[in-house]
CSV table of C-alpha atoms and ligand atoms in Angstrom, one decimal:
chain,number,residue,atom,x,y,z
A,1,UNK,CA,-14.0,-0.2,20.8
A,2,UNK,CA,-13.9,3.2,20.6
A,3,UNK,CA,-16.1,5.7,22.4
A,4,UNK,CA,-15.6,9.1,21.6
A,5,UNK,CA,-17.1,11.5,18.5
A,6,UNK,CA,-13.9,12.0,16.3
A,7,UNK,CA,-12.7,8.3,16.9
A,8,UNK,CA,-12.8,6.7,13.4
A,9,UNK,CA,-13.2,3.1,12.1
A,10,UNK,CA,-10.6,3.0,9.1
A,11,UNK,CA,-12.5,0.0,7.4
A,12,UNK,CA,-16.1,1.1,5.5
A,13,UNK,CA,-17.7,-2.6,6.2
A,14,UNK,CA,-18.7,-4.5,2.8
A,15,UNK,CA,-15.0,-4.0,1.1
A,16,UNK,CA,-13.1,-6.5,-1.0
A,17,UNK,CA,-10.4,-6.4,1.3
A,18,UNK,CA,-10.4,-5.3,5.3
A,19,UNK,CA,-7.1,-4.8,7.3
A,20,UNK,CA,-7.8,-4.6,10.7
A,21,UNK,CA,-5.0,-3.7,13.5
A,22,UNK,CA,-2.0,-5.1,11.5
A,23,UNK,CA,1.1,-6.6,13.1
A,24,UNK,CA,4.0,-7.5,11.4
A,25,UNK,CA,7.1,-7.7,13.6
A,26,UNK,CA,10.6,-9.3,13.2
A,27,UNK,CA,12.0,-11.0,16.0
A,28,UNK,CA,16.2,-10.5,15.9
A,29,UNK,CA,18.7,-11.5,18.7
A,30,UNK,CA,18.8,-7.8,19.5
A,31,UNK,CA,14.9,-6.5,19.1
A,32,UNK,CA,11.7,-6.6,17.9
A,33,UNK,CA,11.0,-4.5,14.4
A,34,UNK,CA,7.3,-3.6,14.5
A,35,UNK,CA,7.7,-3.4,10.9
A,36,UNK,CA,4.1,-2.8,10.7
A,37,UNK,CA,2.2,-1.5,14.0
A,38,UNK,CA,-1.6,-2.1,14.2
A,39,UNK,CA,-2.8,-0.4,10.6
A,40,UNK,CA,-6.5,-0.8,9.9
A,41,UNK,CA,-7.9,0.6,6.0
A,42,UNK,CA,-10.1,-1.4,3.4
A,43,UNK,CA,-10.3,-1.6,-0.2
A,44,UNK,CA,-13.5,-2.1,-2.3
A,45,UNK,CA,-14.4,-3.2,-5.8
A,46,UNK,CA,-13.0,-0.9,-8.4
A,47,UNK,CA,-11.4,1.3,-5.9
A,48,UNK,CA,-7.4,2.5,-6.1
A,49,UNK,CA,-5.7,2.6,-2.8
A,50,UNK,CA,-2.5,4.1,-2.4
A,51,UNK,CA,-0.1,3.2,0.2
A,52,UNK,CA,2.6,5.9,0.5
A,53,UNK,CA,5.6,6.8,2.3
A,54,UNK,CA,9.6,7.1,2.9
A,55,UNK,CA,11.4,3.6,2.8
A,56,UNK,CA,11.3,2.0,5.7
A,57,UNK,CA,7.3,3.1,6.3
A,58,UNK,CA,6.6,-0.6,6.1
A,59,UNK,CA,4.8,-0.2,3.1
A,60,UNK,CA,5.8,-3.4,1.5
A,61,UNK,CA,5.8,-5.2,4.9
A,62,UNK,CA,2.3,-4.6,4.8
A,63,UNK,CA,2.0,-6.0,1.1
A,64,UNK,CA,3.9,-9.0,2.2
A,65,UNK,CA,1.7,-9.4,5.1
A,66,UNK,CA,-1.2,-9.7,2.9
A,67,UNK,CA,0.1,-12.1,0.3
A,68,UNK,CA,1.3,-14.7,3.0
A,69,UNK,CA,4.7,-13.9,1.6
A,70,UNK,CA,6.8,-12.8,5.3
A,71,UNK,CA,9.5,-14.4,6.0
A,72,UNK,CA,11.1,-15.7,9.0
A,73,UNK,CA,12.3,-14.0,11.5
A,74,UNK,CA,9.2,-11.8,10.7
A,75,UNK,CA,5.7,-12.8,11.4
A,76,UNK,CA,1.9,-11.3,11.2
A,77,UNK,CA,1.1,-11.2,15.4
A,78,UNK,CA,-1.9,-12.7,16.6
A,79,UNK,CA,-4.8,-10.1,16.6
A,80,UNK,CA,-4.5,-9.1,13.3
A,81,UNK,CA,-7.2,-9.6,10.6
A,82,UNK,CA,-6.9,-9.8,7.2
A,83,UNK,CA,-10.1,-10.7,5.3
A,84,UNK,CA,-10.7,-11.2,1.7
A,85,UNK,CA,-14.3,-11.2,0.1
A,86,UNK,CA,-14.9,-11.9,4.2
A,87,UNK,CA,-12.9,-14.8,4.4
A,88,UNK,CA,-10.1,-14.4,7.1
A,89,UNK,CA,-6.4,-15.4,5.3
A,90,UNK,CA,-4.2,-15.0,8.7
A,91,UNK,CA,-3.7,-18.7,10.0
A,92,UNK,CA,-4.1,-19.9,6.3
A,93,UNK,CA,-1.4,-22.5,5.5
A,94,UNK,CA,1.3,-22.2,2.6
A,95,UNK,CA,-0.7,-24.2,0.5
A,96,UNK,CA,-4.2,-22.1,0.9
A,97,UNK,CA,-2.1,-19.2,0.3
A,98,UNK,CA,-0.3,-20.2,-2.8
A,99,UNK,CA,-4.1,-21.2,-4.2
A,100,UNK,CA,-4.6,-17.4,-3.3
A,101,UNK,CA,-1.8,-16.0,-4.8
A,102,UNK,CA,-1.6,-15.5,-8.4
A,103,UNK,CA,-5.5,-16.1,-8.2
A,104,UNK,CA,-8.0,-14.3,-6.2
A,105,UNK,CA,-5.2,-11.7,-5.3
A,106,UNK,CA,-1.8,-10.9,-7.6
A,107,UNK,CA,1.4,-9.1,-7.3
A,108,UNK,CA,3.1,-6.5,-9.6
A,109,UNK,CA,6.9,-5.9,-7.9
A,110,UNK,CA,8.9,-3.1,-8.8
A,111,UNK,CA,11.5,-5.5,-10.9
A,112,UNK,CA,9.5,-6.9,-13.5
A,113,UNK,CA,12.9,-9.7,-13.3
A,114,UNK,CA,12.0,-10.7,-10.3
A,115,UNK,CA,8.9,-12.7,-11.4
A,116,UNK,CA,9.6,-13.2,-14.8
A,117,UNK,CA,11.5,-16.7,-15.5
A,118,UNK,CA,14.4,-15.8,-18.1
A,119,UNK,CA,14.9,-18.9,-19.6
A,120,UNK,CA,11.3,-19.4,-20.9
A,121,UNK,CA,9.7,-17.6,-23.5
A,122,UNK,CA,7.1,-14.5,-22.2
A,123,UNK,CA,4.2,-16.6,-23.7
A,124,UNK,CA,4.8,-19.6,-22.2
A,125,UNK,CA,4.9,-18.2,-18.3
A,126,UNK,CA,2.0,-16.7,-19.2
A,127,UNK,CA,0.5,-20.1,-20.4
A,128,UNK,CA,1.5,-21.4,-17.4
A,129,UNK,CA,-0.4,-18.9,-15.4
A,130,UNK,CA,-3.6,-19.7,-17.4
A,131,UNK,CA,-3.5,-23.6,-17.3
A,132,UNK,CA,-3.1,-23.2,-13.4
A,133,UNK,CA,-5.7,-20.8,-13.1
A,134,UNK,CA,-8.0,-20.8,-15.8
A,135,UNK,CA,-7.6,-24.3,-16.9
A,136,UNK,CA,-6.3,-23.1,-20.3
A,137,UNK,CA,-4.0,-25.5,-22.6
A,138,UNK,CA,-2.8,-25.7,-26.0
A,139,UNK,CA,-4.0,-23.4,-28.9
A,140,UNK,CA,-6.4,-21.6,-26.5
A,141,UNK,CA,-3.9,-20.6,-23.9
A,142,UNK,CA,-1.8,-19.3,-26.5
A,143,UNK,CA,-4.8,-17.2,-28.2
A,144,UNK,CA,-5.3,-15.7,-24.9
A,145,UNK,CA,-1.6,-14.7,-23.8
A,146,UNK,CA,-1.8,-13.2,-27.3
A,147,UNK,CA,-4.7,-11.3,-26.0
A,148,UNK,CA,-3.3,-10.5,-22.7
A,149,UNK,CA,-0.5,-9.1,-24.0
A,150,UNK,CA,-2.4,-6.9,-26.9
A,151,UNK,CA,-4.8,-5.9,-23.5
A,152,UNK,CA,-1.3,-4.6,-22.0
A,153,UNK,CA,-0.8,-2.5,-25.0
A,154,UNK,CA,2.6,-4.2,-26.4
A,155,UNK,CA,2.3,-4.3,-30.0
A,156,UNK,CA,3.3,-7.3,-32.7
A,157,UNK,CA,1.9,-9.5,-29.5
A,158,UNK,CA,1.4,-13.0,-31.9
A,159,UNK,CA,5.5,-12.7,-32.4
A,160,UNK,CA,6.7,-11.1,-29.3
A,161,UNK,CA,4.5,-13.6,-27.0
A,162,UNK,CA,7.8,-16.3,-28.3
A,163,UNK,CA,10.3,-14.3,-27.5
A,164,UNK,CA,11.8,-14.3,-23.9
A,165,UNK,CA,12.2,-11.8,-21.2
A,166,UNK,CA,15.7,-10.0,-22.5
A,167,UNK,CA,14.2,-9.2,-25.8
A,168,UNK,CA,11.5,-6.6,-23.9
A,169,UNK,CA,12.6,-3.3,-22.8
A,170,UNK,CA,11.9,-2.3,-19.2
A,171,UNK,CA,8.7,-1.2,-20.0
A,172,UNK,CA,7.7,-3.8,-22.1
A,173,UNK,CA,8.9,-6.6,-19.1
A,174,UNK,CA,6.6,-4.7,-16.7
A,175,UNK,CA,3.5,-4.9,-19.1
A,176,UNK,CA,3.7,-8.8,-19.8
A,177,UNK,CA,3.8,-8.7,-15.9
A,178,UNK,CA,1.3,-7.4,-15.7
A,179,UNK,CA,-0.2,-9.6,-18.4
A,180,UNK,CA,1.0,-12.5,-16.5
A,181,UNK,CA,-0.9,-10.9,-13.6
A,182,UNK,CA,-3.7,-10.9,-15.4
A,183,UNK,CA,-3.8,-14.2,-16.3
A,184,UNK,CA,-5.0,-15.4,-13.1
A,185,UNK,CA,-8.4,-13.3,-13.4
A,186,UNK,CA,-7.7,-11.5,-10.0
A,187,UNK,CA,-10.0,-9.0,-7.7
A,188,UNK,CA,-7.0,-7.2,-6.1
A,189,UNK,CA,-4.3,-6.6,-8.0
A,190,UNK,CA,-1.2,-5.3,-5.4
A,191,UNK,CA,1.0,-3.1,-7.3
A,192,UNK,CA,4.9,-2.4,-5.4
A,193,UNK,CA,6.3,0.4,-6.8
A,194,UNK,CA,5.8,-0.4,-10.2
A,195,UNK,CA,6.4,2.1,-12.0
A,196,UNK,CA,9.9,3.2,-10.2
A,197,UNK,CA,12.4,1.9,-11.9
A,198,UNK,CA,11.1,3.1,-15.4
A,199,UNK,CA,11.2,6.6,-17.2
A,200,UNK,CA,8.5,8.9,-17.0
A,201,UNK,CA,7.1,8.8,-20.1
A,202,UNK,CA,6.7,4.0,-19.7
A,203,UNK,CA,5.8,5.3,-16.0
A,204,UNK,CA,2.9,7.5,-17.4
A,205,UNK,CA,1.8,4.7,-20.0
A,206,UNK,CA,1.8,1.6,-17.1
A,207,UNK,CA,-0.5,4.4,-14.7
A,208,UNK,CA,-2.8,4.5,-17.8
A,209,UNK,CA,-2.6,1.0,-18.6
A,210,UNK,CA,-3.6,0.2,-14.8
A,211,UNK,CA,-6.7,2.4,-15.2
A,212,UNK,CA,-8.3,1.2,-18.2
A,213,UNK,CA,-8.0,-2.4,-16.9
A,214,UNK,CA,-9.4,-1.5,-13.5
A,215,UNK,CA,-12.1,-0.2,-15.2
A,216,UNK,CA,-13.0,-3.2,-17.8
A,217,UNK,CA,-12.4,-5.5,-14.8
A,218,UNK,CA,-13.5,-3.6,-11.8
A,219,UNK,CA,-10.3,-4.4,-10.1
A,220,UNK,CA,-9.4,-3.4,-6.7
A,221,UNK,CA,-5.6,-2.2,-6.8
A,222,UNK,CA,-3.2,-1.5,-3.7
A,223,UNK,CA,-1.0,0.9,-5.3
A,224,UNK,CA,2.2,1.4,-2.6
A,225,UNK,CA,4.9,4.2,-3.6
A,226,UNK,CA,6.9,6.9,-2.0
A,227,UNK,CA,6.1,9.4,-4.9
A,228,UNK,CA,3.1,11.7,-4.0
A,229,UNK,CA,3.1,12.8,-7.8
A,230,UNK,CA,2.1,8.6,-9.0
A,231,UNK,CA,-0.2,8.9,-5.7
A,232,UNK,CA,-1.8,11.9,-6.9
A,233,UNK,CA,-2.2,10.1,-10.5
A,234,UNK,CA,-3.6,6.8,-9.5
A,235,UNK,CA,-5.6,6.3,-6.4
A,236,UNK,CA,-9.1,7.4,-5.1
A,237,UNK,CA,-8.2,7.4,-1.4
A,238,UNK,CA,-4.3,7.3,0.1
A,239,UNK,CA,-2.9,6.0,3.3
A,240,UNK,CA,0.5,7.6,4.4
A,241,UNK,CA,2.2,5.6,6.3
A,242,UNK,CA,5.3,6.7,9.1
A,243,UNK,CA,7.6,4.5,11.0
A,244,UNK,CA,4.9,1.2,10.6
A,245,UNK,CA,1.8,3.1,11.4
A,246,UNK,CA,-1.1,4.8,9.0
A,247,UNK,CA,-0.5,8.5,10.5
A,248,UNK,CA,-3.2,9.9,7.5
A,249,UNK,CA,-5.8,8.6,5.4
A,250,UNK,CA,-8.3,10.6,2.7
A,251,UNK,CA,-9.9,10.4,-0.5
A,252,UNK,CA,-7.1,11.9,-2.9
A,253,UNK,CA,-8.6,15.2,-3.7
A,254,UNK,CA,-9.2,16.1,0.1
A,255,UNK,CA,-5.6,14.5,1.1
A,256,UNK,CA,-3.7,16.9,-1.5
A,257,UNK,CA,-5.7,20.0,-0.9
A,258,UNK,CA,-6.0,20.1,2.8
A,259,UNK,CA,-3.4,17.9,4.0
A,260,UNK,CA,-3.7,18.1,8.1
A,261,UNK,CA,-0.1,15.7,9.3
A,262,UNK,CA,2.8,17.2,9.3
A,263,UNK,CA,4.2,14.8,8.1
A,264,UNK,CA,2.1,14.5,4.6
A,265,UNK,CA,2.5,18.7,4.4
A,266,UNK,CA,6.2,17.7,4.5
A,267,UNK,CA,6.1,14.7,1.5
A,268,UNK,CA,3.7,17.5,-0.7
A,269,UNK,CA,5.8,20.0,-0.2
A,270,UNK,CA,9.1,18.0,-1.5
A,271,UNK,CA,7.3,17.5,-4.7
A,272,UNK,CA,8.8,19.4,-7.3
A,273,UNK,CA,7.1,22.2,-8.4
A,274,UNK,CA,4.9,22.1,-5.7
A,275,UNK,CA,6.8,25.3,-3.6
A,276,UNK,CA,7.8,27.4,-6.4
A,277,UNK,CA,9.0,30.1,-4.2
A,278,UNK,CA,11.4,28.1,-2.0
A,279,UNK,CA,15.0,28.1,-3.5
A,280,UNK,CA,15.6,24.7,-3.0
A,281,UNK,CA,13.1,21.6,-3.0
A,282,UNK,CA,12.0,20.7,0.5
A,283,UNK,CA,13.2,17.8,2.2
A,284,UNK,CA,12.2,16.1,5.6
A,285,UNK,CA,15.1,16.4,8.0
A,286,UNK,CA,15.9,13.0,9.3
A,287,UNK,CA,15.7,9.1,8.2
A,288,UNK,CA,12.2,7.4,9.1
A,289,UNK,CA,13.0,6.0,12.9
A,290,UNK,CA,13.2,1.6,13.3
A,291,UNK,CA,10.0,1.2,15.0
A,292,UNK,CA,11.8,-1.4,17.7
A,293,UNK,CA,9.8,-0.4,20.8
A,294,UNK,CA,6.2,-0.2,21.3
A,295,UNK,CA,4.4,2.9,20.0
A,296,UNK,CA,4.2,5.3,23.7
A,297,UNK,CA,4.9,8.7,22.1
A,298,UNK,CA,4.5,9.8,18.8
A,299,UNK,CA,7.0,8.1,16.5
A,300,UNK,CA,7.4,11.6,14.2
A,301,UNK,CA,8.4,14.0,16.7
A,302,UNK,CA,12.0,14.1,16.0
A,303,UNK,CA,11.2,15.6,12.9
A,304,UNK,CA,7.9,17.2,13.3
A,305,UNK,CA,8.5,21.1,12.9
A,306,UNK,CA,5.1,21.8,15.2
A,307,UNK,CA,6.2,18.9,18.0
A,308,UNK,CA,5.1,20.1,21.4
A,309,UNK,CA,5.8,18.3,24.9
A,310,UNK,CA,3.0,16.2,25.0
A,311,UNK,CA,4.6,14.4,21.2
A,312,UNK,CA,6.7,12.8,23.7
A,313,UNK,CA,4.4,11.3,25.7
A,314,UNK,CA,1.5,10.6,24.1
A,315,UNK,CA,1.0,8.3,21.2
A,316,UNK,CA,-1.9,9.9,18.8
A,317,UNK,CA,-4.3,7.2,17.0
A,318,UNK,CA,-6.0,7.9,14.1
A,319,UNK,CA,-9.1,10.6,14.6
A,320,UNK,CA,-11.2,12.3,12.5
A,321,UNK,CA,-9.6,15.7,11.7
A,322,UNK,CA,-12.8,17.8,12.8
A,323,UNK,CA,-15.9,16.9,13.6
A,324,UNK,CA,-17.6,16.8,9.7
A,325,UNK,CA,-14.1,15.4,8.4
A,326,UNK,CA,-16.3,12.5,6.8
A,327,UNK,CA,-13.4,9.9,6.1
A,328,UNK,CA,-10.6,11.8,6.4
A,329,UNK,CA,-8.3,11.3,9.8
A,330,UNK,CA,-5.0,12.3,11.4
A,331,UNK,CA,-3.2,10.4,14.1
A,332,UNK,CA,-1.3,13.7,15.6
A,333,UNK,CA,-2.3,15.2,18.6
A,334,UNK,CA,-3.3,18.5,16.7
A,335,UNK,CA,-6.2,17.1,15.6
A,336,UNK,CA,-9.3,17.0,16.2
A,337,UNK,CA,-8.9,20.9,15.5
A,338,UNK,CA,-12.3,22.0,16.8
A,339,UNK,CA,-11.0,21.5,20.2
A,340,UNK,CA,-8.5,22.8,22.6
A,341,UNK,CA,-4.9,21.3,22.2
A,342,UNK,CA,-5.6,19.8,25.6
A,343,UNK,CA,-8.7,18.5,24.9
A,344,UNK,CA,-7.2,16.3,21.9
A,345,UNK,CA,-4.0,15.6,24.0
A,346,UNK,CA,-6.8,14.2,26.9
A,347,UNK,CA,-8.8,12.3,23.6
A,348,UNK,CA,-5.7,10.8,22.5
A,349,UNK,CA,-4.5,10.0,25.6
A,350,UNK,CA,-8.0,8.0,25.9
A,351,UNK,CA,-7.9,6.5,23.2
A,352,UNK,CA,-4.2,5.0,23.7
A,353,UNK,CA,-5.3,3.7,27.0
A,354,UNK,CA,-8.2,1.9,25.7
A,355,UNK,CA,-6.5,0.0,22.8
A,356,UNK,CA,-3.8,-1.1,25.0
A,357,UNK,CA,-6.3,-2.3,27.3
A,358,UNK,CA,-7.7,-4.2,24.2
A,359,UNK,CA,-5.3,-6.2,23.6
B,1,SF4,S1,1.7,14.4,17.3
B,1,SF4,FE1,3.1,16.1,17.6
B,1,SF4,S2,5.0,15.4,16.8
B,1,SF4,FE2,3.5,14.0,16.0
B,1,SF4,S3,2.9,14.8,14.1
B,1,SF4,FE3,1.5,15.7,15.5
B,1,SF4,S4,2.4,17.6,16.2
B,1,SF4,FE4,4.0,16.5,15.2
């Protein structure tokens, strides 16, 4: 455990769902991806998360990890907790986790194809989605798929819920996911870039459409993109992720107005609109590194405009930012900023040493 002031726990204790030191790695003939690298955050009731970052990030590894949906050659390492509503899912078999999926916890992927079945009818996936989790058949499953899909605004829903998946425009396909989603009456609803592949105006409708149900249902969402502008629409508290690792995490407000990693300063700024004085839009240098060796230095530095000496040698873990940052936290060696650079090199350097020492 940690022992110093600015060291910070990443999970609040009482949430819906608690990560704690996720490790997802895939084992190849050549090397081990730490896809994800020992990330910690919660999720309550009725809270949006958002998980952002470049591709690559291990944003939807992390999803993945959660739904019991990795495949081989990857695997969740030993040491890593994932609890729902307190129960602990790593170690659950294929069978638990199916129960799980499309029940307690769903999935909305960025290609509403991918889960939609094109050679049956919208309304009957969704019917099959109530019978196996809400024990619904006949003329009451199909009352409430017509409900469903009036709840996800699409319109004519007593003749559209016969008509199949090629007959909805994109939009339309990711709202009777959506639908079917919520036909299994989940608590966390993980949402995978859902909104990317659609035009802004359908993107702005599904953001909507995902608040007012959180709101009736008190649903948790995970919310993962790479686009700070749907971030800055949708969650209450975001997690960036770089490289497999959560390298900033704040309520959304604090996160936009006083960003602290150089790395999030550098996603905000590429925003559009966002530096109107700069010429051209601001870009990153650089492709997000393969995490393939064990975290001793800080994975960023090749890009980082303020890298110093000690980025190479030390790896930063998450701490607060300063000492009344409340929840929000930086894993750069800038921070704390109420103390020397040495001193937070030395904290850092610490704090390393004592994880490692953990495991
Ligand atoms: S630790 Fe160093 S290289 Fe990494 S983000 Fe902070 S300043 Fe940049």
């Amino acid at each position: 455990m940690a022992t110093n002031e600015y060291a910070t726990t990443t999970t609040r204790g009482d949430a819906l769902l608690e990560v704690e030191n996720l490790q997802t790695a895939f084992f190849t003939d050549k090397e081990v991806i730490r896809a994800v690298d020992g990330i910690s955050f919660d999720i309550e009731r009725g809270e949006t998360v958002g998980i952002v970052g470049e591709s690559g990030s291990g944003k939807s590894v992390t999803a993945r990890s959660i739904m019991g949906l990795v495949d081989s050659p990857g695997r969740v390492l030993d040491d890593s907790s994932i609890r729902f509503d307190g129960e602990e899912l790593t170690g659950k078999s294929e069978e638990e986790y199916r129960k799980l999926r499309g029940g307690d916890i769903a999935m909305v992927f960025q290609d509403p194809l991918t889960s939609l079945n094109p050679v049956y009818t919208v309304g009957n996936q969704i019917k099959e989605a109530l019978r196996l989790h809400q024990g619904l058949t006949g003329t009451e499953a199909t009352e409430e798929a017509i409900n469903l899909l009036e709840a996800v605004g699409i319109p004519d829903a007593g003749r559209r819920v016969k008509e199949y998946p090629h007959e909805f425009s994109g939009g339309m396909r990711q709202r009777a996911v959506i639908a079917m989603a919520l036909a299994c009456d989940p608590e966390l609803l993980i949402c995978d870039e859902p909104t990317t592949a659609l035009d802004v105006t359908i993107q702005a409708q599904i953001l909507e459409l995902l608040q007012e149900l959180q709101e009736e249902r008190d649903l948790a969402i995970m919310f993962i993109t790479h686009d700070m502008g749907v971030i800055a629409e949708i969650a209450d508290r975001v997690n960036v992720m770089y490289a497999g690792e959560i390298v900033e995490t704040a309520p959304v407000v604090e996160l936009f107005e006083n960003p602290r990693h150089p790395y999030t300063r550098g996603l905000l700024k590429s925003i559009p609109g966002n530096n109107p004085e700069a010429d051209r839009l601001a870009t990153i240098e650089g492709d997000v590194p393969t995490p393939n060796e064990p975290a001793t230095y800080c994975r960023f530095a090749p890009r980082c405009p303020e890298a110093f000496d000690e980025c190479e040698k030390v790896h930063p873990v998450p701490v607060a930012v300063d000492d009344d940052a409340g929840d929000h936290a930086a894993a750069c060696l800038l921070y704390p900023e109420d103390v020397t650079q040495d001193q937070a090199v030395e904290l850092h350097r610490a704090e390393a040493k004592e994880s490692e020492e953990e495991l």
